[in-house]
mmCIF file of C-alpha atoms in Angstrom:
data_model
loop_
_atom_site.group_PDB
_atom_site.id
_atom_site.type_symbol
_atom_site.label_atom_id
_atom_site.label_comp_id
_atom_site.label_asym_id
_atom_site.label_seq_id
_atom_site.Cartn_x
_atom_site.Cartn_y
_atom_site.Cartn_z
ATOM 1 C CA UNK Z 661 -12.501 -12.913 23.591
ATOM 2 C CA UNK Z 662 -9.666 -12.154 26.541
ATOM 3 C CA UNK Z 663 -6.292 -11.101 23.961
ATOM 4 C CA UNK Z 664 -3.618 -13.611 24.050
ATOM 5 C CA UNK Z 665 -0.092 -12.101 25.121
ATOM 6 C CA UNK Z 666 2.863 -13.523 23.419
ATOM 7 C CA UNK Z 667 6.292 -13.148 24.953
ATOM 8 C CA UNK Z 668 9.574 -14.560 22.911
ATOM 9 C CA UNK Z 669 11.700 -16.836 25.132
ATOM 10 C CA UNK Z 670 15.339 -16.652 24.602
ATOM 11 C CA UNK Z 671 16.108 -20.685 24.927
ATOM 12 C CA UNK Z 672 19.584 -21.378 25.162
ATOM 13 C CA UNK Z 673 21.049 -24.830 25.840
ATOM 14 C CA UNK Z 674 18.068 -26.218 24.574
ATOM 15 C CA UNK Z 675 20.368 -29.172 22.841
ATOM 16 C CA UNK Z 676 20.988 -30.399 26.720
ATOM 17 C CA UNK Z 677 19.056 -32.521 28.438
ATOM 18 C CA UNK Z 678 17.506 -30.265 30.867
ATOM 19 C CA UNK Z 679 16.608 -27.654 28.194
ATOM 20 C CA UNK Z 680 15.320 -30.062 26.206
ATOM 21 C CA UNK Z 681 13.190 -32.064 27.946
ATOM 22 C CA UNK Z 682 12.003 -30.122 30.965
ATOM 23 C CA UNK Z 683 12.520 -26.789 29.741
ATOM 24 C CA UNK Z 684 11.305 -27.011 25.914
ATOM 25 C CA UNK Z 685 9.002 -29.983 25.671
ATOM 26 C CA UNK Z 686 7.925 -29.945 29.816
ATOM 27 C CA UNK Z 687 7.323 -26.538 30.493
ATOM 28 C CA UNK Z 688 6.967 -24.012 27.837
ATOM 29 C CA UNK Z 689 5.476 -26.480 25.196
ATOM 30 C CA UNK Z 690 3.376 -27.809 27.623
ATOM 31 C CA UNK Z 691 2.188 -24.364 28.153
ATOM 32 C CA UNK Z 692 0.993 -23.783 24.743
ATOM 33 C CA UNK Z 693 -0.905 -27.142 24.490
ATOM 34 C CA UNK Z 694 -2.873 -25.732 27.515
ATOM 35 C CA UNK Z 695 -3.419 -22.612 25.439
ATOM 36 C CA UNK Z 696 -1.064 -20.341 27.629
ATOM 37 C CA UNK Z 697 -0.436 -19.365 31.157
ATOM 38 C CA UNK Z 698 -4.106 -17.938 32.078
ATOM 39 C CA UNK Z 699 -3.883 -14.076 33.967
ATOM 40 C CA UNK Z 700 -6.305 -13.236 36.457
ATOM 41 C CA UNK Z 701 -7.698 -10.577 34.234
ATOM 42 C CA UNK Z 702 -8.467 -12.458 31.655
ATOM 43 C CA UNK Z 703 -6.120 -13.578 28.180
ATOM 44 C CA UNK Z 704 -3.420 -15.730 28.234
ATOM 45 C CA UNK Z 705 0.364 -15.531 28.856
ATOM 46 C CA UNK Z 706 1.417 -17.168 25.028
ATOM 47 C CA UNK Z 707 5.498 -18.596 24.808
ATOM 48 C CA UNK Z 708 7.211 -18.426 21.629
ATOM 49 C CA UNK Z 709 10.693 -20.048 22.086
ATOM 50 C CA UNK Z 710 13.575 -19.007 20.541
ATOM 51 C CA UNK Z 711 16.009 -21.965 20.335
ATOM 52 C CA UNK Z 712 19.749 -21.401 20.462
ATOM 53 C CA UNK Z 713 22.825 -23.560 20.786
ATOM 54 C CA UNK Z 714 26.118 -24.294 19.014
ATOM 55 C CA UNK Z 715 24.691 -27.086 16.834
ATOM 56 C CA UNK Z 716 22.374 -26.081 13.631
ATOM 57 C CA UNK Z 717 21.576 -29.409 13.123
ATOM 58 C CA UNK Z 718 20.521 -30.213 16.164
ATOM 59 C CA UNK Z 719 18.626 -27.388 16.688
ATOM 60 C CA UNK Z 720 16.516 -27.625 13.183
ATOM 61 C CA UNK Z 721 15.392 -31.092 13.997
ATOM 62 C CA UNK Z 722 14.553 -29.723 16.962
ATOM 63 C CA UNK Z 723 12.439 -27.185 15.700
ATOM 64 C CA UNK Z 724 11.362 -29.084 13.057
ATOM 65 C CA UNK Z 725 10.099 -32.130 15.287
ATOM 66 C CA UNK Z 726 7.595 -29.272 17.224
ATOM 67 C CA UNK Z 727 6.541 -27.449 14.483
ATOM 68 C CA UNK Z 728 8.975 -24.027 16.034
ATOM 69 C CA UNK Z 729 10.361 -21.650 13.193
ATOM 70 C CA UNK Z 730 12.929 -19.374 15.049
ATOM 71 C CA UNK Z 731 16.384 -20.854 16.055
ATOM 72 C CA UNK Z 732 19.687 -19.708 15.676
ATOM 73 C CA UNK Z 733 23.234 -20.440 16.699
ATOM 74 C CA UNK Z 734 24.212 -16.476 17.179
ATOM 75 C CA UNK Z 735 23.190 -15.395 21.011
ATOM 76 C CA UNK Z 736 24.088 -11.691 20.080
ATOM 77 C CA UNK Z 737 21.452 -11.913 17.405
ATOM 78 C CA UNK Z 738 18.574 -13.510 19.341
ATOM 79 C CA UNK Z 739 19.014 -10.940 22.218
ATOM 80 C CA UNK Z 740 18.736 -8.044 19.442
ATOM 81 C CA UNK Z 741 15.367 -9.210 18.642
ATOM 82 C CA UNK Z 742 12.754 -6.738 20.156
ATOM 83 C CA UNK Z 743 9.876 -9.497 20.390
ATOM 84 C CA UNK Z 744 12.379 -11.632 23.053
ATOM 85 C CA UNK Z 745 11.945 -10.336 26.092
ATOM 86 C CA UNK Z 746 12.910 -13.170 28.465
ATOM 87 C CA UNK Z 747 16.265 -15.207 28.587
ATOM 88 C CA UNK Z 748 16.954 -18.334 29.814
ATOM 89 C CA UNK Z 749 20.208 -20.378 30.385
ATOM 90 C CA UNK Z 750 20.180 -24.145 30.647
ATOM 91 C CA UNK Z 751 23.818 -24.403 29.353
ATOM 92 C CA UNK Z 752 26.847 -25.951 31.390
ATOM 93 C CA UNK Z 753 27.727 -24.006 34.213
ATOM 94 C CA UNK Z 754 31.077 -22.659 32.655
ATOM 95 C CA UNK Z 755 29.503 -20.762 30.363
ATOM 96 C CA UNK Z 756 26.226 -18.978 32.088
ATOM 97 C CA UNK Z 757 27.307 -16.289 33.550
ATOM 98 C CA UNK Z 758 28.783 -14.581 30.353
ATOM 99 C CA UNK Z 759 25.918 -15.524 28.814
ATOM 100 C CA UNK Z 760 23.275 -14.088 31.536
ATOM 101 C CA UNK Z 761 25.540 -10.772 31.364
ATOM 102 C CA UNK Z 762 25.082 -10.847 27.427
ATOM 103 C CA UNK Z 763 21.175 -10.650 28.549
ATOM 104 C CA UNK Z 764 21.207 -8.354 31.446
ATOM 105 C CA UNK Z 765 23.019 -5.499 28.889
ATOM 106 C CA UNK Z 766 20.432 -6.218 26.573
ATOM 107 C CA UNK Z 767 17.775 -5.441 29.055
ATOM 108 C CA UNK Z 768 16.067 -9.023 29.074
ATOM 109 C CA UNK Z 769 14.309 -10.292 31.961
ATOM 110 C CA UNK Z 770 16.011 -13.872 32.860
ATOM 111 C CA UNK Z 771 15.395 -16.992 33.891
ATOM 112 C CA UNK Z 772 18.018 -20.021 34.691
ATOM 113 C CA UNK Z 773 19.120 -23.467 35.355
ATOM 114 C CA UNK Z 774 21.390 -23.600 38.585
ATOM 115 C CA UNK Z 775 24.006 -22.609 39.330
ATOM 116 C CA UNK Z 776 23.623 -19.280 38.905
ATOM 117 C CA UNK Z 777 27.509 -18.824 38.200
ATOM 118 C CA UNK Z 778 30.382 -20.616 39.466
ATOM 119 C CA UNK Z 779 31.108 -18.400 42.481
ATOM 120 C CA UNK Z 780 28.982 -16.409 44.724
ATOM 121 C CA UNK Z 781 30.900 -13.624 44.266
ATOM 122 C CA UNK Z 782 29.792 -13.459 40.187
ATOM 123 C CA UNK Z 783 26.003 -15.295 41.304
ATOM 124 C CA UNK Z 784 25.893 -11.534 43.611
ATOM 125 C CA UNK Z 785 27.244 -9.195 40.849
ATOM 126 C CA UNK Z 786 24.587 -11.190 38.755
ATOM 127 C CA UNK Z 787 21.865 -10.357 41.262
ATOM 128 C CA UNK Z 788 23.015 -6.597 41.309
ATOM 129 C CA UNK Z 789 23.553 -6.081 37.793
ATOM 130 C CA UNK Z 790 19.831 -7.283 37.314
ATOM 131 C CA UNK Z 791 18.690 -4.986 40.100
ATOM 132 C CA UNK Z 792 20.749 -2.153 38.387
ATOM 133 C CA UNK Z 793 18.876 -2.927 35.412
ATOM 134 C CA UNK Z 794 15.333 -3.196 36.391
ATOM 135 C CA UNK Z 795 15.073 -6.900 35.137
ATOM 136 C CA UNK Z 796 12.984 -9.412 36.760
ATOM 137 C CA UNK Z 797 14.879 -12.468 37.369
ATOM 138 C CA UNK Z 798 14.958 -16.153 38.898
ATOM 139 C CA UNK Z 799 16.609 -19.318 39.141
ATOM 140 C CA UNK Z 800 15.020 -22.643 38.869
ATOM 141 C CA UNK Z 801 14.152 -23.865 41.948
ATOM 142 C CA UNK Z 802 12.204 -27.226 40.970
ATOM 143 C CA UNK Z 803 12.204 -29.493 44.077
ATOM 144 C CA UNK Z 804 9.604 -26.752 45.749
ATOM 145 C CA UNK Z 805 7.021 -27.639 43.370
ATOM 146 C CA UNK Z 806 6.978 -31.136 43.269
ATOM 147 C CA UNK Z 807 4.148 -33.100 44.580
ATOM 148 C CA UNK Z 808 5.908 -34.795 47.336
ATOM 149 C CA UNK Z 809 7.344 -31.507 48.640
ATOM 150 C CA UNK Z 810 4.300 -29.693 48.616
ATOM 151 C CA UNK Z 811 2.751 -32.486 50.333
ATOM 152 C CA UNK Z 812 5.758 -32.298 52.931
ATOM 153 C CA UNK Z 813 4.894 -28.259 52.655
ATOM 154 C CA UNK Z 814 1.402 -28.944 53.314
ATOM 155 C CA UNK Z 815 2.226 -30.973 56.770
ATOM 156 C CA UNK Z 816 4.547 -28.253 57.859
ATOM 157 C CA UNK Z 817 2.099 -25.644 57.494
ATOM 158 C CA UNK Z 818 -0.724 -27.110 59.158
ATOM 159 C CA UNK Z 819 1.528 -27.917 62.372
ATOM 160 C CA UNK Z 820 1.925 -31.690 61.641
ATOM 161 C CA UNK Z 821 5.090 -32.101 63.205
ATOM 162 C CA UNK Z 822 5.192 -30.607 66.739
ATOM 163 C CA UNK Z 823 8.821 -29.147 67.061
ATOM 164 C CA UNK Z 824 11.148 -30.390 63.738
ATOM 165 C CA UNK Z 825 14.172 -32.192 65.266
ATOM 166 C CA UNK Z 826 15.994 -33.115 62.253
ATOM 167 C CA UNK Z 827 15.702 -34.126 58.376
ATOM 168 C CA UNK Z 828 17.877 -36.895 56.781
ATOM 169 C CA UNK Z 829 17.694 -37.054 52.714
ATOM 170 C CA UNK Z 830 19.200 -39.427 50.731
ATOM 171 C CA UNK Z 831 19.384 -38.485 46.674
ATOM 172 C CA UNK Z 832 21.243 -40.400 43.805
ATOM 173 C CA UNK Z 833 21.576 -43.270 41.652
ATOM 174 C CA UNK Z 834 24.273 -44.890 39.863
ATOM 175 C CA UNK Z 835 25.785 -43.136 36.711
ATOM 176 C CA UNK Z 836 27.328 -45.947 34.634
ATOM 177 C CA UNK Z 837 31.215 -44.925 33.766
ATOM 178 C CA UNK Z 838 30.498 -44.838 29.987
ATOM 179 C CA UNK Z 839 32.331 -48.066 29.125
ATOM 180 C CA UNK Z 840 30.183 -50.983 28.824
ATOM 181 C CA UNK Z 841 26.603 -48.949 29.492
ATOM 182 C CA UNK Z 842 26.349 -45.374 28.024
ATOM 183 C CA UNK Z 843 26.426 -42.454 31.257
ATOM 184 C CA UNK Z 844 22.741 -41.281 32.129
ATOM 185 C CA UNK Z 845 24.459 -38.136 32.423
ATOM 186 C CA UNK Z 846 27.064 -35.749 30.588
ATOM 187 C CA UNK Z 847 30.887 -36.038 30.708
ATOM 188 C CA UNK Z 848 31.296 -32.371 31.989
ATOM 189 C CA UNK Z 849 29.472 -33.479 35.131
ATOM 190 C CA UNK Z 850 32.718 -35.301 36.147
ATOM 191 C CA UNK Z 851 35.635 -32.653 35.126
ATOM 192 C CA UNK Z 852 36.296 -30.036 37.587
ATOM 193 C CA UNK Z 853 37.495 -27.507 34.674
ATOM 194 C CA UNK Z 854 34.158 -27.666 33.057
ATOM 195 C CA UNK Z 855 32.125 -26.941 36.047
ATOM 196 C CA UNK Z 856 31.373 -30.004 36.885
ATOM 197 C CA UNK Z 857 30.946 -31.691 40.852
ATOM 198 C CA UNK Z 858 28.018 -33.027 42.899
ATOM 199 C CA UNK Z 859 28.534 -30.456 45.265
ATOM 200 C CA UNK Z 860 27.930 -27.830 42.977
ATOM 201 C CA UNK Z 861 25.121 -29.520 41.278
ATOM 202 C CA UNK Z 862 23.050 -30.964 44.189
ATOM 203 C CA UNK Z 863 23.771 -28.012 47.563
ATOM 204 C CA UNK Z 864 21.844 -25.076 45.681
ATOM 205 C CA UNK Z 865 19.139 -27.445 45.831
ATOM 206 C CA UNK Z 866 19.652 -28.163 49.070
ATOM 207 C CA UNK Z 867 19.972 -24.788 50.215
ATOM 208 C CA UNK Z 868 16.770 -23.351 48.905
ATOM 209 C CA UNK Z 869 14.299 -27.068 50.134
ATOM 210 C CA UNK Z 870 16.516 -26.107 53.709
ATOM 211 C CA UNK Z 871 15.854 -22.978 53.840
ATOM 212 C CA UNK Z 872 11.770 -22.566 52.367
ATOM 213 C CA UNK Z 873 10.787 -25.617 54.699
ATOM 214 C CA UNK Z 874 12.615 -25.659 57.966
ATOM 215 C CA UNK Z 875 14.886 -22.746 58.263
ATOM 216 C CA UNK Z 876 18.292 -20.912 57.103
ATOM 217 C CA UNK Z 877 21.762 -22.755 56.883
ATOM 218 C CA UNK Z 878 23.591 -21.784 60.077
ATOM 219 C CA UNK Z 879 26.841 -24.342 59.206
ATOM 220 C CA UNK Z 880 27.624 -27.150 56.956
ATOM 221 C CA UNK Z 881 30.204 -30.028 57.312
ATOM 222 C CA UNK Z 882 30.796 -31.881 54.597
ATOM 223 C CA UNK Z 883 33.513 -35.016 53.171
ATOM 224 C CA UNK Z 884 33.548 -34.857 49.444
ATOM 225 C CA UNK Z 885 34.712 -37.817 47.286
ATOM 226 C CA UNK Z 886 35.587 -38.459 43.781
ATOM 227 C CA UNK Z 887 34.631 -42.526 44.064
ATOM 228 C CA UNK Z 888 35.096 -43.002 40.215
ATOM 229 C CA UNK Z 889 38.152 -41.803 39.118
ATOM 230 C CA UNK Z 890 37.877 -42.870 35.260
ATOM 231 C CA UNK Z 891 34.861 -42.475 32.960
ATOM 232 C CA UNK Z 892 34.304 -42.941 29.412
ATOM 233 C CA UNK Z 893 33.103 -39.764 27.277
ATOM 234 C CA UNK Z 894 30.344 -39.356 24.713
ATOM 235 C CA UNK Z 895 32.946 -39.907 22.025
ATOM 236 C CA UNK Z 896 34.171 -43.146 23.789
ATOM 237 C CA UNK Z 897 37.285 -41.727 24.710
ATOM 238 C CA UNK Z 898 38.535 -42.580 28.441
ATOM 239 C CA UNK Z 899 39.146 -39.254 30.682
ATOM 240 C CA UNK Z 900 39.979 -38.797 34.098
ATOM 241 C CA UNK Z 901 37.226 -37.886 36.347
ATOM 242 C CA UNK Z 902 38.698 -35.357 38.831
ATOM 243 C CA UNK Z 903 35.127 -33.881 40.080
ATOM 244 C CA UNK Z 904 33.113 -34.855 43.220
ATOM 245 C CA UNK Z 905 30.630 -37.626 42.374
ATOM 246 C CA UNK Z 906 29.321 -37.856 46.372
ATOM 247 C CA UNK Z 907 29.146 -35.903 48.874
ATOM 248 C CA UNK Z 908 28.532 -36.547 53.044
ATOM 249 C CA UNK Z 909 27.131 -33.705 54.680
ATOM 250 C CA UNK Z 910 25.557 -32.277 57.818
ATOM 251 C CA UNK Z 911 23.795 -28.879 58.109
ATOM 252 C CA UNK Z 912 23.020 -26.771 61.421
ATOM 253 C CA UNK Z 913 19.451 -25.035 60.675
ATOM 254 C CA UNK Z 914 18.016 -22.245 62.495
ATOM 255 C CA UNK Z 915 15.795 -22.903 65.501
ATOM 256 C CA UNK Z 916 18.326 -26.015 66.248
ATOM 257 C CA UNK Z 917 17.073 -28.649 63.277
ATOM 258 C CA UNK Z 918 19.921 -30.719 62.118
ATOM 259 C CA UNK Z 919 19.585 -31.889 58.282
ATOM 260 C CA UNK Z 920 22.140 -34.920 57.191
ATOM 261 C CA UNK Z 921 21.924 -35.135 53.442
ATOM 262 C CA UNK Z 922 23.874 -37.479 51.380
ATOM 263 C CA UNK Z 923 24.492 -37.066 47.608
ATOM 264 C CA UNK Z 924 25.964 -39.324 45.130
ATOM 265 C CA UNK Z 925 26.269 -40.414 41.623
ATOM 266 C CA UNK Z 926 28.221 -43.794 42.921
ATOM 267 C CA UNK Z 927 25.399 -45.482 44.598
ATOM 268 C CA UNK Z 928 22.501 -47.925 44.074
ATOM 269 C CA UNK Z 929 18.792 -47.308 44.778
ATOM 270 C CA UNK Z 930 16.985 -49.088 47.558
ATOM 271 C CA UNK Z 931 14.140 -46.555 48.255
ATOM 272 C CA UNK Z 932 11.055 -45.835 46.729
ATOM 273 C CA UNK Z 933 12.232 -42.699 45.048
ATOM 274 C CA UNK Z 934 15.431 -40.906 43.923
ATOM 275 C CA UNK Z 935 15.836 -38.935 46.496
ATOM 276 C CA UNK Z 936 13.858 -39.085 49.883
ATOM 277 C CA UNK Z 937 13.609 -36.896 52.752
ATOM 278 C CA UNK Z 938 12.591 -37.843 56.502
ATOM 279 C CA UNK Z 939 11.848 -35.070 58.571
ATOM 280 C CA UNK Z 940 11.354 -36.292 62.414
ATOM 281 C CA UNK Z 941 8.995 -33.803 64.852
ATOM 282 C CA UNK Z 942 7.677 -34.380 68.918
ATOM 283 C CA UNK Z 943 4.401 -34.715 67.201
ATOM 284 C CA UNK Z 944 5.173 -36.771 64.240
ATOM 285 C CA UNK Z 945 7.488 -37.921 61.070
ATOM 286 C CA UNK Z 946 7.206 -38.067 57.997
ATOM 287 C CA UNK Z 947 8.789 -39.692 54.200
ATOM 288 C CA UNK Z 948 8.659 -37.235 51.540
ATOM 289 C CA UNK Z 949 9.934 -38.306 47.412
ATOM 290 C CA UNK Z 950 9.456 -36.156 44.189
ATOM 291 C CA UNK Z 951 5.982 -37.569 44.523
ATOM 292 C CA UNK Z 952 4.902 -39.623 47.613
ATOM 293 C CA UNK Z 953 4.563 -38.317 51.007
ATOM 294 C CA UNK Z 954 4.399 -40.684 53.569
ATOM 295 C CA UNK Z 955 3.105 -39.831 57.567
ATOM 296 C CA UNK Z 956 3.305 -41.726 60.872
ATOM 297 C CA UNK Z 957 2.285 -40.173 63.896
ATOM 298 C CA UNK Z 958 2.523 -40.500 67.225
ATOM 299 C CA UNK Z 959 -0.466 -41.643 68.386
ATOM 300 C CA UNK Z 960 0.468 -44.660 65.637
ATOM 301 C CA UNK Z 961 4.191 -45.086 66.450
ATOM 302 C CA UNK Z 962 5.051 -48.661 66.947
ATOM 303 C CA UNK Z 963 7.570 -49.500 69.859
ATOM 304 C CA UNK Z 964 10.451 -51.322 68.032
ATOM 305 C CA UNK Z 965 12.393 -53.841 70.246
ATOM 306 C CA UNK Z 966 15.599 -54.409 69.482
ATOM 307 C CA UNK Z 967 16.429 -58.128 69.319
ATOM 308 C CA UNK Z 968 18.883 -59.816 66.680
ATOM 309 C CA UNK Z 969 18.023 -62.712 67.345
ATOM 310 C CA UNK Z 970 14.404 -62.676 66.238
ATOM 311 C CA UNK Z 971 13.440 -62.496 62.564
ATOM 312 C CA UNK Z 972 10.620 -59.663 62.128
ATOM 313 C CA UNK Z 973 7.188 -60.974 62.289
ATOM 314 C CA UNK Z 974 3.953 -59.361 60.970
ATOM 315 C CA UNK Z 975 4.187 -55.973 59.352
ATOM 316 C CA UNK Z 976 7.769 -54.703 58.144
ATOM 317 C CA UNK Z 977 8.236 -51.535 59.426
ATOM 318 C CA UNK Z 978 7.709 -49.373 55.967
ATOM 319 C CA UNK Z 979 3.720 -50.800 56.519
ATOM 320 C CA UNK Z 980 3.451 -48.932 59.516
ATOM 321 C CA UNK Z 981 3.489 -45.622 57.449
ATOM 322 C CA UNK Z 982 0.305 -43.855 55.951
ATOM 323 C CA UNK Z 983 0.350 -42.111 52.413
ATOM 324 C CA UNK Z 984 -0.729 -38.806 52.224
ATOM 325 C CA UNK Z 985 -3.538 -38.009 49.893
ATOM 326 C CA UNK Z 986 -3.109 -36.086 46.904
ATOM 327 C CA UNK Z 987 -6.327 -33.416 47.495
ATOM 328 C CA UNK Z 988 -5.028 -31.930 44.325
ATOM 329 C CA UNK Z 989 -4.149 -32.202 41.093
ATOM 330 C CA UNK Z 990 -0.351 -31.596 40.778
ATOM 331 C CA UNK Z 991 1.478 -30.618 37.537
ATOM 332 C CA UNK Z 992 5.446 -30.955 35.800
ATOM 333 C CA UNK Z 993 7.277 -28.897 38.715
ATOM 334 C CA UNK Z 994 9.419 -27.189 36.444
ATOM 335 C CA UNK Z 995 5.908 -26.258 34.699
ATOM 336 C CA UNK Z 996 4.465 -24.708 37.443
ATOM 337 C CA UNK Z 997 7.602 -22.692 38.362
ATOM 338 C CA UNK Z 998 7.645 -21.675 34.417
ATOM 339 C CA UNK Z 999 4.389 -20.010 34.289
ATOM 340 C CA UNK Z 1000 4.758 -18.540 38.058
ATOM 341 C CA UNK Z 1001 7.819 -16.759 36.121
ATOM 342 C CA UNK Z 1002 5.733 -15.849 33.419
ATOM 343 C CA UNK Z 1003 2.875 -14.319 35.292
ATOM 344 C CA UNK Z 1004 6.101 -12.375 37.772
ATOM 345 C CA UNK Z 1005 6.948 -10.583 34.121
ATOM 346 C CA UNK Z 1006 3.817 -9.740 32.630
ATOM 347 C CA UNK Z 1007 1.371 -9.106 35.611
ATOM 348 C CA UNK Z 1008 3.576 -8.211 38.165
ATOM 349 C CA UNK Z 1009 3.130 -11.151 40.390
ATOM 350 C CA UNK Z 1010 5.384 -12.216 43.605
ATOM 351 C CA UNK Z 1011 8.415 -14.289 42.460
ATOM 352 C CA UNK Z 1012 11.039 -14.530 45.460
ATOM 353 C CA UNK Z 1013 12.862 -17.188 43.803
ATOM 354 C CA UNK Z 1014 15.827 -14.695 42.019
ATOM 355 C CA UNK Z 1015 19.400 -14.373 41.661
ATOM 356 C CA UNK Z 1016 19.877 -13.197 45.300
ATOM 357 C CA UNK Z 1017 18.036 -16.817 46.316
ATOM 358 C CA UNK Z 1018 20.648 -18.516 43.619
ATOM 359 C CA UNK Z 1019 23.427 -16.608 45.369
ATOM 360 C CA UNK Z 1020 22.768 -18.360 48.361
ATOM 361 C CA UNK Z 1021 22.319 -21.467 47.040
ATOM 362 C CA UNK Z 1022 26.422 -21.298 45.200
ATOM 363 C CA UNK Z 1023 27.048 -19.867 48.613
ATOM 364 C CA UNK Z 1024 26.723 -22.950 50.351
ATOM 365 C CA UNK Z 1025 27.855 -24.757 47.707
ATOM 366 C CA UNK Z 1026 31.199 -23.199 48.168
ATOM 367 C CA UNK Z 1027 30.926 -23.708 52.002
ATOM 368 C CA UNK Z 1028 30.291 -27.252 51.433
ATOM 369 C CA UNK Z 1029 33.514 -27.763 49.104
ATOM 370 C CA UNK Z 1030 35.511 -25.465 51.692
ATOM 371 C CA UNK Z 1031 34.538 -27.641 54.994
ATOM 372 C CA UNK Z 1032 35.886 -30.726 52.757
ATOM 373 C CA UNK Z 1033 39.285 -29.295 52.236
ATOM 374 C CA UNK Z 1034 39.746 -28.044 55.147
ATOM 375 C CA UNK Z 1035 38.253 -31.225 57.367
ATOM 376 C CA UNK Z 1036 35.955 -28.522 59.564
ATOM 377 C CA UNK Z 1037 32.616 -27.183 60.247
ATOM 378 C CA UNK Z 1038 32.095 -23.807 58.146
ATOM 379 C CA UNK Z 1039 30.130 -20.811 59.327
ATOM 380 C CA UNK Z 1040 27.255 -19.394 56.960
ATOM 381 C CA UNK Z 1041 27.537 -15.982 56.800
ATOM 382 C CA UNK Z 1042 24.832 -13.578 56.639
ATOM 383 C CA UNK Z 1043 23.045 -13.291 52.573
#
């Protein structure tokens, strides 16, 4: 029988939302009800978490609720251990990059949430402290391995399109203010002194679906807004929002494409997903989600006429779209980037997803926040 390989995971945040539930229960859990990230020599890549966070109480029931032993509230101590060899950050923003140094002086390989740090001046001395060290590293880069985008992917590759002209995405929902319905997401999201912004959340996303699919950020313009300017904290206390909830922006891609994306935690959903991204070609478009991918191309293209003073007769113009097929079986996204991570440490495999990818990601970030204060298009330099 192949040997199974454990390797102790480092989890800290794991309290939060995104630790919890993608990170813990998603990814590496889901991993060990599979039986473990199977290598291509044989055996199996085995996770044994190590939960951390500020809360012992939380973090027993935790454990207790998934049968885990090992959790503590001291980060020092949990990086001493010799059976952790991987770290991972899924904390609030303010406080990663200490923490990632913490890990990088103990010699851990890591793994985190985005941002890498709040500046990419710290996200680069990250990058080079890790290469320094002869860590592997990465950031979660989730959207990339999502059905819809790998459908999206899939079109791209196979010449689909013709020449790309330009991609429009649209991503929110609304965040209820905390009053009369509890906030889907936390307070810190919406103070500027804990990290928080849309900006900062959403355009390292951006960056790294811009630059894998269609091509590197050459400029950005972007108006910022904070549209809700008092919220309601998980205490029920009333604080004053002073972070970004939406942002307006337009992005000049090598090789010409123009990408408008607009972000926002102020705004209602009338789309089939979350966030939705047309991409428009000589040859053909295409509606990608987290999931669906839709195709129309031009051999099918209607020929609108615009009249307003004609109701629209027959098929809307959503029915004129085909769905592409699955033609595989896809898993949790932040699942599949998980055990891509874990076969980068123990077997050596390709993982081009690290801090100097993150870097660039806070990069334009910062960019994006700069061109809003300054009312102008901003110049991407060179990674």
């Amino acid at each position: 029988m192949a040997a199974r390989r454990s390797i102790g995971i480092v989890v800290n945040g794991v309290t939060g939302r995104m630790g919890y539930r993608q990170h813990l229960v998603r990814s590496l859990l889901a991993i060990r009800e599979q039986g473990g990230v199977p290598l291509a020599g044989g055996g199996h890549i085995w996770p044994e978490p190590i939960l951390v966070g500020r809360d012992p109480d939380k973090l027993a029931a935790i454990a207790a609720q998934h049968g885990l032993t090992e959790w503590t509230t001291d980060l020092d101590a949990a990086l001493a251990r010799p059976d952790a060899e991987i770290y991972f950050d899924a904390q609030v923003t303010s406080q990663r990059e200490k923490a990632i140094r913490q890990a990088i002086t103990a010699g851990k390989h890591v793994y985190t949430e985005k941002p890498l740090a709040e500046s990419s001046a710290a996200s680069l001395e990250l990058a080079e402290l890790a290469t320094a060290a002869g860590i592997k590293n990465g950031v979660v880069q989730d959207k990339l391995f999502l059905p819809g985008l790998r459908k999206l992917k899939r079109l791209i590759d196979g010449g689909f399109f013709g020449q790309i002209l330009s991609v429009r995405g649209e991503f929110g929902y609304w965040v209820f203010e905390g009053d009369w319905q509890v906030a889907q997401r936390p307070s810190w999201n919406y103070r500027l002194a804990d990290g928080g912004g849309i900006v900062m959340d959403m355009f390292p996303h951006w960056n790294y679906v811009l630059e894998e699919l269609f091509g590197n950020v050459r400029t950005v313009q972007a108006t910022t807004a904070t549209h809700i300017t008092k919220r309601v904290d998980e205490r029920g206390e009333e604080y004053a929002a002073d972070a970004d909830d939406a942002a307006y922006a337009i992005f000049e891609l090598e090789g010409g494409i123009i990408a408008q994306l607009n972000s926002s935690w102020t705004v209602r959903v009338n789309r089939d997903e979350l966030v939705e991204f047309q991409v428009d070609g000589t040859h053909g478009s295409a509606v990608a989600g987290l999931r669906g991918c839709k195709i129309q191309h031009r051999a099918s293209t209607p020929k609108p006429v615009w009249n307003p003073d004609l109701p629209l007769t027959g098929k809307s113009f959503r029915d004129e779209w085909t769905e592409v097929p699955d033609n595989e079986e896809f898993d949790n996204g932040f699942k599949v980037q998980w055990e891509a991570f874990l076969r980068h440490v123990v077997a050596g495999e390709t993982f081009h997803w690290d801090f100097e990818s993150g870097a660039r990601g806070v990069r334009l970030a910062e960019a994006g926040l700069q061109s809003a204060r300054e009312g102008r298009r901003i110049a991407i330099g060179e990674a």
